[in-house]
């Protein structure tokens, strides 16, 4: 009798895969940025952007911030966004929460 043991690797599993996972994984490999797997809740990160990046951070209150204004800010991963899989919910030292794409976050 042959027994096969299957090991689940969430980074490569189709089960539970989110729309943004392939892009996030590719950017993480190339630039060392976060994914929902490599930067779980509780991870300290910083905003990692260049002058050419044009993305924004948003808040649940509708605030919109240019990521360049948050560059280098120390943040804490709270959780992944429930409906926008490309975004993490992060918290600044003062308590403000932002929604920022995983590809712009890097572990400190």
PDB file of C-alpha atoms in Angstrom:
ATOM      1  CA  UNK A   1       0.000   0.000   0.000  1.00  0.00           C
ATOM      2  CA  UNK A   2       1.331   3.399  -0.990  1.00  0.00           C
ATOM      3  CA  UNK A   3       0.572   6.318   1.301  1.00  0.00           C
ATOM      4  CA  UNK A   4       0.936   9.842   0.014  1.00  0.00           C
ATOM      5  CA  UNK A   5       1.259  12.746   2.403  1.00  0.00           C
ATOM      6  CA  UNK A   6       0.139  16.087   1.029  1.00  0.00           C
ATOM      7  CA  UNK A   7       1.550  19.177   2.677  1.00  0.00           C
ATOM      8  CA  UNK A   8      -0.373  22.399   2.255  1.00  0.00           C
ATOM      9  CA  UNK A   9       1.755  25.363   1.291  1.00  0.00           C
ATOM     10  CA  UNK A  10      -0.528  28.425   1.398  1.00  0.00           C
ATOM     11  CA  UNK A  11       1.776  30.417  -0.865  1.00  0.00           C
ATOM     12  CA  UNK A  12       1.291  27.895  -3.679  1.00  0.00           C
ATOM     13  CA  UNK A  13      -2.165  26.531  -2.957  1.00  0.00           C
ATOM     14  CA  UNK A  14      -5.134  27.336  -5.168  1.00  0.00           C
ATOM     15  CA  UNK A  15      -7.454  26.790  -2.204  1.00  0.00           C
ATOM     16  CA  UNK A  16      -8.119  30.127  -0.546  1.00  0.00           C
ATOM     17  CA  UNK A  17      -6.051  31.972  -3.123  1.00  0.00           C
ATOM     18  CA  UNK A  18      -6.879  35.656  -3.485  1.00  0.00           C
ATOM     19  CA  UNK A  19      -6.894  37.658  -6.699  1.00  0.00           C
ATOM     20  CA  UNK A  20      -3.739  39.574  -5.750  1.00  0.00           C
ATOM     21  CA  UNK A  21      -1.647  36.642  -4.452  1.00  0.00           C
ATOM     22  CA  UNK A  22       0.324  35.969  -7.685  1.00  0.00           C
ATOM     23  CA  UNK A  23       1.278  39.639  -8.122  1.00  0.00           C
ATOM     24  CA  UNK A  24       2.095  40.076  -4.442  1.00  0.00           C
ATOM     25  CA  UNK A  25       4.315  36.969  -4.497  1.00  0.00           C
ATOM     26  CA  UNK A  26       6.134  38.134  -7.632  1.00  0.00           C
ATOM     27  CA  UNK A  27       6.800  41.596  -6.157  1.00  0.00           C
ATOM     28  CA  UNK A  28       7.895  40.082  -2.840  1.00  0.00           C
ATOM     29  CA  UNK A  29      10.417  37.872  -4.602  1.00  0.00           C
ATOM     30  CA  UNK A  30      11.763  40.735  -6.703  1.00  0.00           C
ATOM     31  CA  UNK A  31      11.706  43.603  -4.151  1.00  0.00           C
ATOM     32  CA  UNK A  32      11.397  41.959  -0.731  1.00  0.00           C
ATOM     33  CA  UNK A  33       7.955  43.435  -0.077  1.00  0.00           C
ATOM     34  CA  UNK A  34       5.174  41.877   1.968  1.00  0.00           C
ATOM     35  CA  UNK A  35       2.462  39.394   1.140  1.00  0.00           C
ATOM     36  CA  UNK A  36      -0.376  38.315   3.397  1.00  0.00           C
ATOM     37  CA  UNK A  37       1.703  35.205   4.164  1.00  0.00           C
ATOM     38  CA  UNK A  38       5.098  36.795   4.820  1.00  0.00           C
ATOM     39  CA  UNK A  39       3.805  39.687   6.951  1.00  0.00           C
ATOM     40  CA  UNK A  40       1.064  38.306   9.198  1.00  0.00           C
ATOM     41  CA  UNK A  41      -0.786  40.420  11.773  1.00  0.00           C
ATOM     42  CA  UNK A  42       1.632  41.813  14.346  1.00  0.00           C
ATOM     43  CA  UNK A  43       4.480  42.318  11.853  1.00  0.00           C
ATOM     44  CA  UNK A  44       6.209  45.721  11.932  1.00  0.00           C
ATOM     45  CA  UNK A  45       6.605  47.184   8.454  1.00  0.00           C
ATOM     46  CA  UNK A  46       7.437  50.425   6.691  1.00  0.00           C
ATOM     47  CA  UNK A  47       6.056  52.053   3.552  1.00  0.00           C
ATOM     48  CA  UNK A  48       8.532  51.368   0.756  1.00  0.00           C
ATOM     49  CA  UNK A  49       7.932  53.615  -2.256  1.00  0.00           C
ATOM     50  CA  UNK A  50       9.930  55.573  -4.812  1.00  0.00           C
ATOM     51  CA  UNK A  51       9.253  58.904  -6.481  1.00  0.00           C
ATOM     52  CA  UNK A  52       7.817  57.002  -9.468  1.00  0.00           C
ATOM     53  CA  UNK A  53       5.153  55.233  -7.383  1.00  0.00           C
ATOM     54  CA  UNK A  54       1.768  56.894  -7.620  1.00  0.00           C
ATOM     55  CA  UNK A  55      -0.320  54.832  -5.244  1.00  0.00           C
ATOM     56  CA  UNK A  56      -2.299  56.017  -2.232  1.00  0.00           C
ATOM     57  CA  UNK A  57      -3.230  54.903   1.255  1.00  0.00           C
ATOM     58  CA  UNK A  58      -6.851  55.229   2.322  1.00  0.00           C
ATOM     59  CA  UNK A  59      -8.657  55.164   5.653  1.00  0.00           C
ATOM     60  CA  UNK A  60     -12.046  53.816   6.685  1.00  0.00           C
ATOM     61  CA  UNK A  61     -13.153  57.437   7.160  1.00  0.00           C
ATOM     62  CA  UNK A  62     -12.461  58.161   3.483  1.00  0.00           C
ATOM     63  CA  UNK A  63      -9.105  59.857   3.931  1.00  0.00           C
ATOM     64  CA  UNK A  64      -6.690  59.610   1.002  1.00  0.00           C
ATOM     65  CA  UNK A  65      -2.926  59.977   1.421  1.00  0.00           C
ATOM     66  CA  UNK A  66      -0.112  59.893  -1.116  1.00  0.00           C
ATOM     67  CA  UNK A  67       2.196  57.022  -0.164  1.00  0.00           C
ATOM     68  CA  UNK A  68       5.210  59.303  -0.562  1.00  0.00           C
ATOM     69  CA  UNK A  69       3.952  61.197   2.509  1.00  0.00           C
ATOM     70  CA  UNK A  70       4.041  57.939   4.477  1.00  0.00           C
ATOM     71  CA  UNK A  71       7.392  56.744   3.145  1.00  0.00           C
ATOM     72  CA  UNK A  72       9.485  55.082   5.839  1.00  0.00           C
ATOM     73  CA  UNK A  73       6.706  55.316   8.446  1.00  0.00           C
ATOM     74  CA  UNK A  74       6.782  52.472  10.970  1.00  0.00           C
ATOM     75  CA  UNK A  75       3.451  50.608  10.871  1.00  0.00           C
ATOM     76  CA  UNK A  76       1.948  47.474  12.363  1.00  0.00           C
ATOM     77  CA  UNK A  77       0.051  44.926  10.251  1.00  0.00           C
ATOM     78  CA  UNK A  78      -3.425  44.597  11.788  1.00  0.00           C
ATOM     79  CA  UNK A  79      -4.964  42.203   9.244  1.00  0.00           C
ATOM     80  CA  UNK A  80      -5.622  41.690   5.576  1.00  0.00           C
ATOM     81  CA  UNK A  81      -8.483  43.686   4.107  1.00  0.00           C
ATOM     82  CA  UNK A  82     -11.638  41.563   3.945  1.00  0.00           C
ATOM     83  CA  UNK A  83     -12.823  42.694   0.502  1.00  0.00           C
ATOM     84  CA  UNK A  84      -9.700  44.138  -1.143  1.00  0.00           C
ATOM     85  CA  UNK A  85      -7.160  41.313  -1.154  1.00  0.00           C
ATOM     86  CA  UNK A  86      -4.367  43.534  -2.500  1.00  0.00           C
ATOM     87  CA  UNK A  87      -4.535  45.658   0.674  1.00  0.00           C
ATOM     88  CA  UNK A  88      -3.328  45.241   4.209  1.00  0.00           C
ATOM     89  CA  UNK A  89      -4.819  47.139   7.111  1.00  0.00           C
ATOM     90  CA  UNK A  90      -1.953  48.743   9.010  1.00  0.00           C
ATOM     91  CA  UNK A  91      -1.829  50.926  12.093  1.00  0.00           C
ATOM     92  CA  UNK A  92       0.413  53.947  12.669  1.00  0.00           C
ATOM     93  CA  UNK A  93       1.897  54.682  16.122  1.00  0.00           C
ATOM     94  CA  UNK A  94      -0.860  57.252  16.812  1.00  0.00           C
ATOM     95  CA  UNK A  95      -3.571  54.652  16.160  1.00  0.00           C
ATOM     96  CA  UNK A  96      -4.673  55.742  12.667  1.00  0.00           C
ATOM     97  CA  UNK A  97      -5.383  52.770  10.410  1.00  0.00           C
ATOM     98  CA  UNK A  98      -4.565  52.820   6.698  1.00  0.00           C
ATOM     99  CA  UNK A  99      -5.363  50.495   3.816  1.00  0.00           C
ATOM    100  CA  UNK A 100      -2.143  50.016   1.827  1.00  0.00           C
ATOM    101  CA  UNK A 101      -1.264  47.555  -0.927  1.00  0.00           C
ATOM    102  CA  UNK A 102       0.988  44.732   0.229  1.00  0.00           C
ATOM    103  CA  UNK A 103       3.502  45.536  -2.535  1.00  0.00           C
ATOM    104  CA  UNK A 104       4.315  48.860  -0.836  1.00  0.00           C
ATOM    105  CA  UNK A 105       5.041  47.372   2.584  1.00  0.00           C
ATOM    106  CA  UNK A 106       8.370  45.944   3.707  1.00  0.00           C
ATOM    107  CA  UNK A 107       9.326  44.264   6.992  1.00  0.00           C
ATOM    108  CA  UNK A 108      11.503  46.286   9.302  1.00  0.00           C
TER     109      UNK A 108
END
